Amino acid sequence: HDVLVAPIAPCAAFHSQRPEGQDAYSVGRTVKVDGETRPYADLFFWPHVAIVAGLPSLAAPVLLTDDGLPVGVQIVGPPGGDWGLLAFAKLLAAAGGLRQLGPPPEVR
């Protein structure tokens, strides 16, 4: 197969809720996923699968939440398949009718 489409995160994008003095790797930082409190580091699990395997991958938006935030997927390709991933992501975006996304209005 040319590409593998997989989750990029256990939830859709959300508005930044960075507590003062904390970053994504701060111990004790949490995020709600389907009403359940989970460690913030859980957001990094799926991207690391491709990284550890040494495969090219990218995240692509496939739809928007009611708040206008993206829901994405990870597209993983074979070694050296970078250009194929970009072409597939472009086709995926066109099929979904998504425009180019930028930051939410409140952070522009």
Tab-separated table of N, CA, C and O in Angstrom:
chain	number	residue	atom	x	y	z
A	1	HIS	N	0.838	-1.187	0.000
A	1	HIS	CA	0.000	0.000	0.000
A	1	HIS	C	0.876	1.241	0.000
A	1	HIS	O	1.969	1.246	0.536
A	2	ASP	N	0.363	2.301	-0.576
A	2	ASP	CA	1.137	3.534	-0.682
A	2	ASP	C	1.140	4.358	0.593
A	2	ASP	O	2.127	5.008	0.910
A	3	VAL	N	0.001	4.376	1.321
A	3	VAL	CA	-0.092	5.160	2.556
A	3	VAL	C	-0.914	4.397	3.590
A	3	VAL	O	-1.714	3.528	3.250
A	4	LEU	N	-0.689	4.752	4.832
A	4	LEU	CA	-1.491	4.257	5.944
A	4	LEU	C	-2.101	5.480	6.615
A	4	LEU	O	-1.377	6.422	6.961
A	5	VAL	N	-3.410	5.501	6.768
A	5	VAL	CA	-4.083	6.603	7.446
A	5	VAL	C	-4.386	6.125	8.861
A	5	VAL	O	-5.014	5.082	9.052
A	6	ALA	N	-3.909	6.884	9.847
A	6	ALA	CA	-4.020	6.483	11.251
A	6	ALA	C	-4.385	7.699	12.103
A	6	ALA	O	-4.296	8.842	11.644
A	7	PRO	N	-4.768	7.470	13.348
A	7	PRO	CA	-5.043	8.614	14.233
A	7	PRO	C	-3.782	9.440	14.454
A	7	PRO	O	-2.676	8.905	14.427
A	8	ILE	N	-3.957	10.718	14.678
A	8	ILE	CA	-2.839	11.584	15.046
A	8	ILE	C	-2.908	11.931	16.525
A	8	ILE	O	-1.910	12.203	17.158
A	9	ALA	N	-4.115	11.889	17.097
A	9	ALA	CA	-4.320	12.204	18.510
A	9	ALA	C	-5.630	11.563	18.960
A	9	ALA	O	-6.478	11.235	18.127
A	10	PRO	N	-5.805	11.411	20.270
A	10	PRO	CA	-7.048	10.806	20.760
A	10	PRO	C	-8.239	11.760	20.788
A	10	PRO	O	-9.316	11.388	21.236
A	11	CYS	N	-8.037	12.993	20.318
A	11	CYS	CA	-9.132	13.967	20.330
A	11	CYS	C	-8.898	14.994	19.226
A	11	CYS	O	-7.820	15.059	18.648
A	12	ALA	N	-9.918	15.780	18.963
A	12	ALA	CA	-9.785	16.875	18.006
A	12	ALA	C	-8.915	17.977	18.621
A	12	ALA	O	-8.627	17.967	19.818
A	13	ALA	N	-8.519	18.919	17.797
A	13	ALA	CA	-7.786	20.070	18.313
A	13	ALA	C	-8.648	20.804	19.334
A	13	ALA	O	-9.877	20.712	19.312
A	14	PHE	N	-8.013	21.501	20.236
A	14	PHE	CA	-8.741	22.258	21.252
A	14	PHE	C	-8.019	23.573	21.475
A	14	PHE	O	-6.853	23.720	21.105
A	15	HIS	N	-8.727	24.517	22.051
A	15	HIS	CA	-8.118	25.815	22.343
A	15	HIS	C	-7.030	25.625	23.385
A	15	HIS	O	-7.177	24.837	24.316
A	16	SER	N	-5.943	26.343	23.222
A	16	SER	CA	-4.811	26.231	24.139
A	16	SER	C	-5.240	26.544	25.564
A	16	SER	O	-5.947	27.509	25.819
A	17	GLN	N	-4.823	25.685	26.463
A	17	GLN	CA	-5.129	25.861	27.888
A	17	GLN	C	-3.840	25.710	28.681
A	17	GLN	O	-3.780	24.970	29.646
A	18	ARG	N	-2.806	26.370	28.260
A	18	ARG	CA	-1.501	26.212	28.887
A	18	ARG	C	-1.421	26.987	30.187
A	18	ARG	O	-1.392	28.219	30.188
A	19	PRO	N	-1.381	26.264	31.309
A	19	PRO	CA	-1.241	26.953	32.595
A	19	PRO	C	0.106	27.674	32.677
A	19	PRO	O	1.091	27.234	32.076
A	20	GLU	N	0.143	28.754	33.404
A	20	GLU	CA	1.364	29.537	33.576
A	20	GLU	C	2.506	28.647	34.058
A	20	GLU	O	2.366	27.868	34.989
A	21	GLY	N	3.638	28.733	33.371
A	21	GLY	CA	4.822	27.992	33.777
A	21	GLY	C	4.848	26.535	33.345
A	21	GLY	O	5.765	25.813	33.703
A	22	GLN	N	3.850	26.089	32.595
A	22	GLN	CA	3.843	24.698	32.138
A	22	GLN	C	3.970	24.643	30.627
A	22	GLN	O	3.544	25.555	29.925
A	23	ASP	N	4.561	23.561	30.158
A	23	ASP	CA	4.587	23.320	28.727
A	23	ASP	C	4.019	21.929	28.477
A	23	ASP	O	3.525	21.276	29.391
A	24	ALA	N	4.087	21.458	27.260
A	24	ALA	CA	3.478	20.179	26.896
A	24	ALA	C	4.073	19.007	27.664
A	24	ALA	O	3.434	17.975	27.816
A	25	TYR	N	5.286	19.155	28.162
A	25	TYR	CA	5.946	18.047	28.839
A	25	TYR	C	5.892	18.158	30.357
A	25	TYR	O	6.490	17.351	31.056
A	26	SER	N	5.181	19.143	30.889
A	26	SER	CA	5.093	19.324	32.335
A	26	SER	C	4.369	18.150	32.987
A	26	SER	O	3.313	17.719	32.524
A	27	VAL	N	4.947	17.641	34.061
A	27	VAL	CA	4.332	16.546	34.816
A	27	VAL	C	3.029	17.040	35.428
A	27	VAL	O	2.940	18.148	35.949
A	28	GLY	N	1.991	16.253	35.326
A	28	GLY	CA	0.710	16.604	35.924
A	28	GLY	C	-0.240	17.343	35.006
A	28	GLY	O	-1.406	17.521	35.337
A	29	ARG	N	0.219	17.774	33.844
A	29	ARG	CA	-0.671	18.458	32.907
A	29	ARG	C	-1.625	17.437	32.298
A	29	ARG	O	-1.225	16.337	31.927
A	30	THR	N	-2.889	17.800	32.196
A	30	THR	CA	-3.899	16.862	31.705
A	30	THR	C	-4.759	17.503	30.624
A	30	THR	O	-4.742	18.717	30.439
A	31	VAL	N	-5.511	16.642	29.946
A	31	VAL	CA	-6.439	17.078	28.907
A	31	VAL	C	-7.657	16.162	28.983
A	31	VAL	O	-7.539	14.997	29.360
A	32	LYS	N	-8.840	16.699	28.684
A	32	LYS	CA	-10.069	15.894	28.680
A	32	LYS	C	-10.240	15.253	27.306
A	32	LYS	O	-10.183	15.934	26.290
A	33	VAL	N	-10.446	13.944	27.293
A	33	VAL	CA	-10.720	13.200	26.069
A	33	VAL	C	-11.985	12.391	26.318
A	33	VAL	O	-12.003	11.521	27.187
A	34	ASP	N	-13.051	12.720	25.598
A	34	ASP	CA	-14.348	12.056	25.780
A	34	ASP	C	-14.786	12.071	27.241
A	34	ASP	O	-15.293	11.085	27.776
A	35	GLY	N	-14.564	13.205	27.900
A	35	GLY	CA	-14.984	13.377	29.284
A	35	GLY	C	-14.055	12.757	30.311
A	35	GLY	O	-14.275	12.882	31.508
A	36	GLU	N	-13.014	12.096	29.865
A	36	GLU	CA	-12.065	11.444	30.775
A	36	GLU	C	-10.785	12.262	30.845
A	36	GLU	O	-10.257	12.702	29.829
A	37	THR	N	-10.260	12.466	32.046
A	37	THR	CA	-9.012	13.188	32.218
A	37	THR	C	-7.852	12.250	31.915
A	37	THR	O	-7.757	11.170	32.489
A	38	ARG	N	-6.991	12.680	30.982
A	38	ARG	CA	-5.854	11.856	30.579
A	38	ARG	C	-4.583	12.689	30.631
A	38	ARG	O	-4.632	13.916	30.506
A	39	PRO	N	-3.431	12.048	30.796
A	39	PRO	CA	-2.173	12.805	30.764
A	39	PRO	C	-1.999	13.497	29.418
A	39	PRO	O	-2.296	12.916	28.369
A	40	TYR	N	-1.516	14.708	29.443
A	40	TYR	CA	-1.311	15.472	28.213
A	40	TYR	C	-0.373	14.730	27.262
A	40	TYR	O	-0.520	14.791	26.045
A	41	ALA	N	0.570	13.993	27.824
A	41	ALA	CA	1.527	13.253	27.001
A	41	ALA	C	0.857	12.199	26.124
A	41	ALA	O	1.445	11.752	25.138
A	42	ASP	N	-0.381	11.796	26.434
A	42	ASP	CA	-1.100	10.844	25.573
A	42	ASP	C	-1.280	11.385	24.158
A	42	ASP	O	-1.451	10.619	23.212
A	43	LEU	N	-1.229	12.711	24.003
A	43	LEU	CA	-1.388	13.317	22.681
A	43	LEU	C	-0.208	12.975	21.756
A	43	LEU	O	-0.319	13.105	20.549
A	44	PHE	N	0.892	12.541	22.336
A	44	PHE	CA	2.096	12.301	21.541
A	44	PHE	C	2.287	10.842	21.156
A	44	PHE	O	3.248	10.508	20.473
A	45	PHE	N	1.391	9.950	21.568
A	45	PHE	CA	1.582	8.529	21.307
A	45	PHE	C	1.578	8.200	19.812
A	45	PHE	O	2.514	7.619	19.282
A	46	TRP	N	0.505	8.547	19.111
A	46	TRP	CA	0.364	8.143	17.708
A	46	TRP	C	1.452	8.702	16.803
A	46	TRP	O	1.985	7.979	15.951
A	47	PRO	N	1.841	9.974	16.931
A	47	PRO	CA	2.919	10.454	16.058
A	47	PRO	C	4.228	9.703	16.257
A	47	PRO	O	4.989	9.515	15.324
A	48	HIS	N	4.476	9.227	17.477
A	48	HIS	CA	5.738	8.544	17.749
A	48	HIS	C	5.836	7.174	17.090
A	48	HIS	O	6.925	6.659	16.883
A	49	VAL	N	4.715	6.557	16.747
A	49	VAL	CA	4.752	5.253	16.084
A	49	VAL	C	5.537	5.357	14.775
A	49	VAL	O	6.442	4.564	14.503
A	50	ALA	N	5.214	6.348	13.962
A	50	ALA	CA	5.929	6.527	12.691
A	50	ALA	C	7.361	6.988	12.926
A	50	ALA	O	8.285	6.547	12.230
A	51	ILE	N	7.565	7.860	13.903
A	51	ILE	CA	8.909	8.379	14.184
A	51	ILE	C	9.838	7.241	14.583
A	51	ILE	O	10.952	7.112	14.065
A	52	VAL	N	9.394	6.403	15.505
A	52	VAL	CA	10.223	5.287	15.973
A	52	VAL	C	10.520	4.318	14.825
A	52	VAL	O	11.615	3.774	14.725
A	53	ALA	N	9.562	4.114	13.943
A	53	ALA	CA	9.761	3.219	12.804
A	53	ALA	C	10.611	3.853	11.701
A	53	ALA	O	11.015	3.172	10.759
A	54	GLY	N	10.877	5.155	11.798
A	54	GLY	CA	11.680	5.841	10.793
A	54	GLY	C	10.938	6.072	9.490
A	54	GLY	O	11.552	6.191	8.427
A	55	LEU	N	9.615	6.150	9.565
A	55	LEU	CA	8.809	6.341	8.366
A	55	LEU	C	8.369	7.795	8.225
A	55	LEU	O	8.101	8.461	9.230
A	56	PRO	N	8.251	8.283	7.000
A	56	PRO	CA	7.751	9.650	6.819
A	56	PRO	C	6.264	9.706	7.169
A	56	PRO	O	5.514	8.758	6.896
A	57	SER	N	5.868	10.786	7.799
A	57	SER	CA	4.451	10.956	8.132
A	57	SER	C	4.127	12.432	8.196
A	57	SER	O	5.007	13.275	8.329
A	58	LEU	N	2.831	12.721	8.096
A	58	LEU	CA	2.368	14.090	8.256
A	58	LEU	C	0.964	14.063	8.832
A	58	LEU	O	0.277	13.051	8.776
A	59	ALA	N	0.591	15.163	9.420
A	59	ALA	CA	-0.767	15.312	9.950
A	59	ALA	C	-1.549	16.175	8.975
A	59	ALA	O	-1.041	17.182	8.474
A	60	ALA	N	-2.778	15.761	8.700
A	60	ALA	CA	-3.613	16.502	7.755
A	60	ALA	C	-5.012	16.671	8.327
A	60	ALA	O	-5.572	15.720	8.877
A	61	PRO	N	-5.594	17.872	8.227
A	61	PRO	CA	-6.967	18.063	8.688
A	61	PRO	C	-7.942	17.393	7.727
A	61	PRO	O	-7.749	17.431	6.509
A	62	VAL	N	-8.980	16.756	8.283
A	62	VAL	CA	-9.979	16.116	7.420
A	62	VAL	C	-11.372	16.697	7.612
A	62	VAL	O	-12.225	16.563	6.746
A	63	LEU	N	-11.611	17.335	8.740
A	63	LEU	CA	-12.883	18.024	8.967
A	63	LEU	C	-12.716	19.005	10.100
A	63	LEU	O	-11.664	19.066	10.726
A	64	LEU	N	-13.742	19.790	10.346
A	64	LEU	CA	-13.700	20.796	11.407
A	64	LEU	C	-14.765	20.495	12.449
A	64	LEU	O	-15.852	20.019	12.122
A	65	THR	N	-14.437	20.803	13.716
A	65	THR	CA	-15.421	20.669	14.784
A	65	THR	C	-16.437	21.796	14.672
A	65	THR	O	-16.277	22.717	13.862
A	66	ASP	N	-17.466	21.755	15.501
A	66	ASP	CA	-18.455	22.845	15.518
A	66	ASP	C	-17.817	24.179	15.881
A	66	ASP	O	-18.317	25.236	15.511
A	67	ASP	N	-16.694	24.138	16.614
A	67	ASP	CA	-15.971	25.355	16.985
A	67	ASP	C	-15.009	25.818	15.902
A	67	ASP	O	-14.281	26.788	16.083
A	68	GLY	N	-14.948	25.090	14.784
A	68	GLY	CA	-14.060	25.462	13.695
A	68	GLY	C	-12.630	24.985	13.861
A	68	GLY	O	-11.733	25.436	13.153
A	69	LEU	N	-12.397	24.064	14.803
A	69	LEU	CA	-11.051	23.544	15.023
A	69	LEU	C	-10.877	22.234	14.251
A	69	LEU	O	-11.816	21.465	14.089
A	70	PRO	N	-9.658	21.959	13.782
A	70	PRO	CA	-9.464	20.785	12.921
A	70	PRO	C	-9.443	19.453	13.657
A	70	PRO	O	-8.980	19.352	14.787
A	71	VAL	N	-9.958	18.457	12.961
A	71	VAL	CA	-9.804	17.061	13.353
A	71	VAL	C	-8.871	16.488	12.301
A	71	VAL	O	-9.129	16.612	11.106
A	72	GLY	N	-7.771	15.913	12.746
A	72	GLY	CA	-6.780	15.461	11.795
A	72	GLY	C	-6.526	13.973	11.813
A	72	GLY	O	-6.979	13.256	12.712
A	73	VAL	N	-5.820	13.526	10.803
A	73	VAL	CA	-5.341	12.155	10.718
A	73	VAL	C	-3.844	12.214	10.437
A	73	VAL	O	-3.314	13.229	9.987
A	74	GLN	N	-3.184	11.126	10.720
A	74	GLN	CA	-1.771	10.981	10.396
A	74	GLN	C	-1.686	10.110	9.139
A	74	GLN	O	-2.334	9.072	9.050
A	75	ILE	N	-0.904	10.553	8.205
A	75	ILE	CA	-0.689	9.778	6.981
A	75	ILE	C	0.764	9.306	7.013
A	75	ILE	O	1.685	10.121	7.119
A	76	VAL	N	0.957	7.992	6.960
A	76	VAL	CA	2.285	7.388	7.052
A	76	VAL	C	2.608	6.727	5.722
A	76	VAL	O	1.751	6.077	5.113
A	77	GLY	N	3.834	6.910	5.270
A	77	GLY	CA	4.244	6.331	4.005
A	77	GLY	C	5.465	5.446	4.134
A	77	GLY	O	6.052	5.333	5.212
A	78	PRO	N	5.864	4.851	3.041
A	78	PRO	CA	7.049	3.994	3.046
A	78	PRO	C	8.320	4.841	3.091
A	78	PRO	O	8.272	6.047	2.812
A	79	PRO	N	9.454	4.237	3.414
A	79	PRO	CA	10.707	4.997	3.385
A	79	PRO	C	10.887	5.691	2.030
A	79	PRO	O	10.664	5.092	0.974
A	80	GLY	N	11.206	6.970	2.072
A	80	GLY	CA	11.392	7.740	0.851
A	80	GLY	C	10.102	8.181	0.187
A	80	GLY	O	10.124	8.773	-0.885
A	81	GLY	N	8.959	7.936	0.827
A	81	GLY	CA	7.672	8.252	0.225
A	81	GLY	C	7.121	9.621	0.550
A	81	GLY	O	5.912	9.839	0.481
A	82	ASP	N	7.988	10.561	0.875
A	82	ASP	CA	7.560	11.898	1.294
A	82	ASP	C	6.668	12.594	0.273
A	82	ASP	O	5.625	13.151	0.619
A	83	TRP	N	7.067	12.580	-1.000
A	83	TRP	CA	6.283	13.285	-2.022
A	83	TRP	C	4.918	12.635	-2.212
A	83	TRP	O	3.926	13.310	-2.461
A	84	GLY	N	4.856	11.329	-2.089
A	84	GLY	CA	3.571	10.639	-2.182
A	84	GLY	C	2.633	11.027	-1.056
A	84	GLY	O	1.427	11.170	-1.260
A	85	LEU	N	3.192	11.226	0.148
A	85	LEU	CA	2.370	11.676	1.285
A	85	LEU	C	1.783	13.053	1.016
A	85	LEU	O	0.607	13.295	1.291
A	86	LEU	N	2.610	13.942	0.511
A	86	LEU	CA	2.125	15.295	0.230
A	86	LEU	C	1.033	15.277	-0.837
A	86	LEU	O	0.023	15.977	-0.714
A	87	ALA	N	1.210	14.462	-1.856
A	87	ALA	CA	0.199	14.365	-2.911
A	87	ALA	C	-1.107	13.792	-2.357
A	87	ALA	O	-2.196	14.285	-2.672
A	88	PHE	N	-1.002	12.772	-1.506
A	88	PHE	CA	-2.199	12.178	-0.916
A	88	PHE	C	-2.907	13.180	-0.006
A	88	PHE	O	-4.136	13.293	-0.028
A	89	ALA	N	-2.157	13.922	0.797
A	89	ALA	CA	-2.759	14.926	1.683
A	89	ALA	C	-3.503	15.988	0.882
A	89	ALA	O	-4.583	16.431	1.275
A	90	LYS	N	-2.936	16.381	-0.254
A	90	LYS	CA	-3.598	17.372	-1.109
A	90	LYS	C	-4.915	16.814	-1.650
A	90	LYS	O	-5.943	17.493	-1.656
A	91	LEU	N	-4.918	15.545	-2.080
A	91	LEU	CA	-6.140	14.904	-2.567
A	91	LEU	C	-7.180	14.775	-1.453
A	91	LEU	O	-8.369	15.007	-1.665
A	92	LEU	N	-6.720	14.419	-0.271
A	92	LEU	CA	-7.612	14.270	0.876
A	92	LEU	C	-8.282	15.596	1.222
A	92	LEU	O	-9.494	15.658	1.444
A	93	ALA	N	-7.506	16.660	1.239
A	93	ALA	CA	-8.062	17.983	1.539
A	93	ALA	C	-9.067	18.406	0.469
A	93	ALA	O	-10.132	18.945	0.786
A	94	ALA	N	-8.739	18.153	-0.787
A	94	ALA	CA	-9.647	18.529	-1.874
A	94	ALA	C	-10.945	17.739	-1.794
A	94	ALA	O	-12.034	18.275	-2.007
A	95	ALA	N	-10.854	16.451	-1.473
A	95	ALA	CA	-12.053	15.610	-1.373
A	95	ALA	C	-12.958	16.071	-0.235
A	95	ALA	O	-14.174	15.999	-0.336
A	96	GLY	N	-12.339	16.576	0.830
A	96	GLY	CA	-13.116	17.041	1.972
A	96	GLY	C	-13.581	18.475	1.851
A	96	GLY	O	-14.334	18.962	2.681
A	97	GLY	N	-13.118	19.173	0.835
A	97	GLY	CA	-13.519	20.553	0.638
A	97	GLY	C	-12.945	21.514	1.661
A	97	GLY	O	-13.470	22.601	1.870
A	98	LEU	N	-11.832	21.142	2.305
A	98	LEU	CA	-11.242	22.016	3.324
A	98	LEU	C	-10.383	23.088	2.678
A	98	LEU	O	-9.614	22.825	1.762
A	99	ARG	N	-10.519	24.266	3.190
A	99	ARG	CA	-9.658	25.351	2.763
A	99	ARG	C	-8.365	25.258	3.572
A	99	ARG	O	-8.280	24.509	4.524
A	100	GLN	N	-7.365	26.037	3.201
A	100	GLN	CA	-6.132	26.044	3.988
A	100	GLN	C	-6.448	26.599	5.368
A	100	GLN	O	-7.087	27.642	5.499
A	101	LEU	N	-6.000	25.883	6.389
A	101	LEU	CA	-6.301	26.296	7.757
A	101	LEU	C	-5.181	27.147	8.329
A	101	LEU	O	-4.025	26.966	7.996
A	102	GLY	N	-5.546	28.052	9.186
A	102	GLY	CA	-4.586	28.864	9.920
A	102	GLY	C	-4.950	28.823	11.389
A	102	GLY	O	-5.845	28.071	11.795
A	103	PRO	N	-4.309	29.636	12.202
A	103	PRO	CA	-4.640	29.652	13.622
A	103	PRO	C	-6.058	30.165	13.863
A	103	PRO	O	-6.600	30.906	13.036
A	104	PRO	N	-6.682	29.766	14.979
A	104	PRO	CA	-8.013	30.271	15.305
A	104	PRO	C	-7.996	31.800	15.375
A	104	PRO	O	-6.955	32.402	15.667
A	105	PRO	N	-9.139	32.455	15.127
A	105	PRO	CA	-9.191	33.920	15.090
A	105	PRO	C	-8.646	34.596	16.347
A	105	PRO	O	-8.022	35.645	16.260
A	106	GLU	N	-8.842	33.981	17.513
A	106	GLU	CA	-8.407	34.655	18.734
A	106	GLU	C	-6.890	34.712	18.912
A	106	GLU	O	-6.394	35.419	19.765
A	107	VAL	N	-6.126	33.966	18.102
A	107	VAL	CA	-4.677	34.023	18.220
A	107	VAL	C	-4.013	34.608	16.974
A	107	VAL	O	-2.809	34.603	16.853
A	108	ARG	N	-4.790	35.126	16.056
A	108	ARG	CA	-4.223	35.735	14.851
A	108	ARG	C	-3.744	37.119	15.142
A	108	ARG	O	-4.187	37.829	15.945
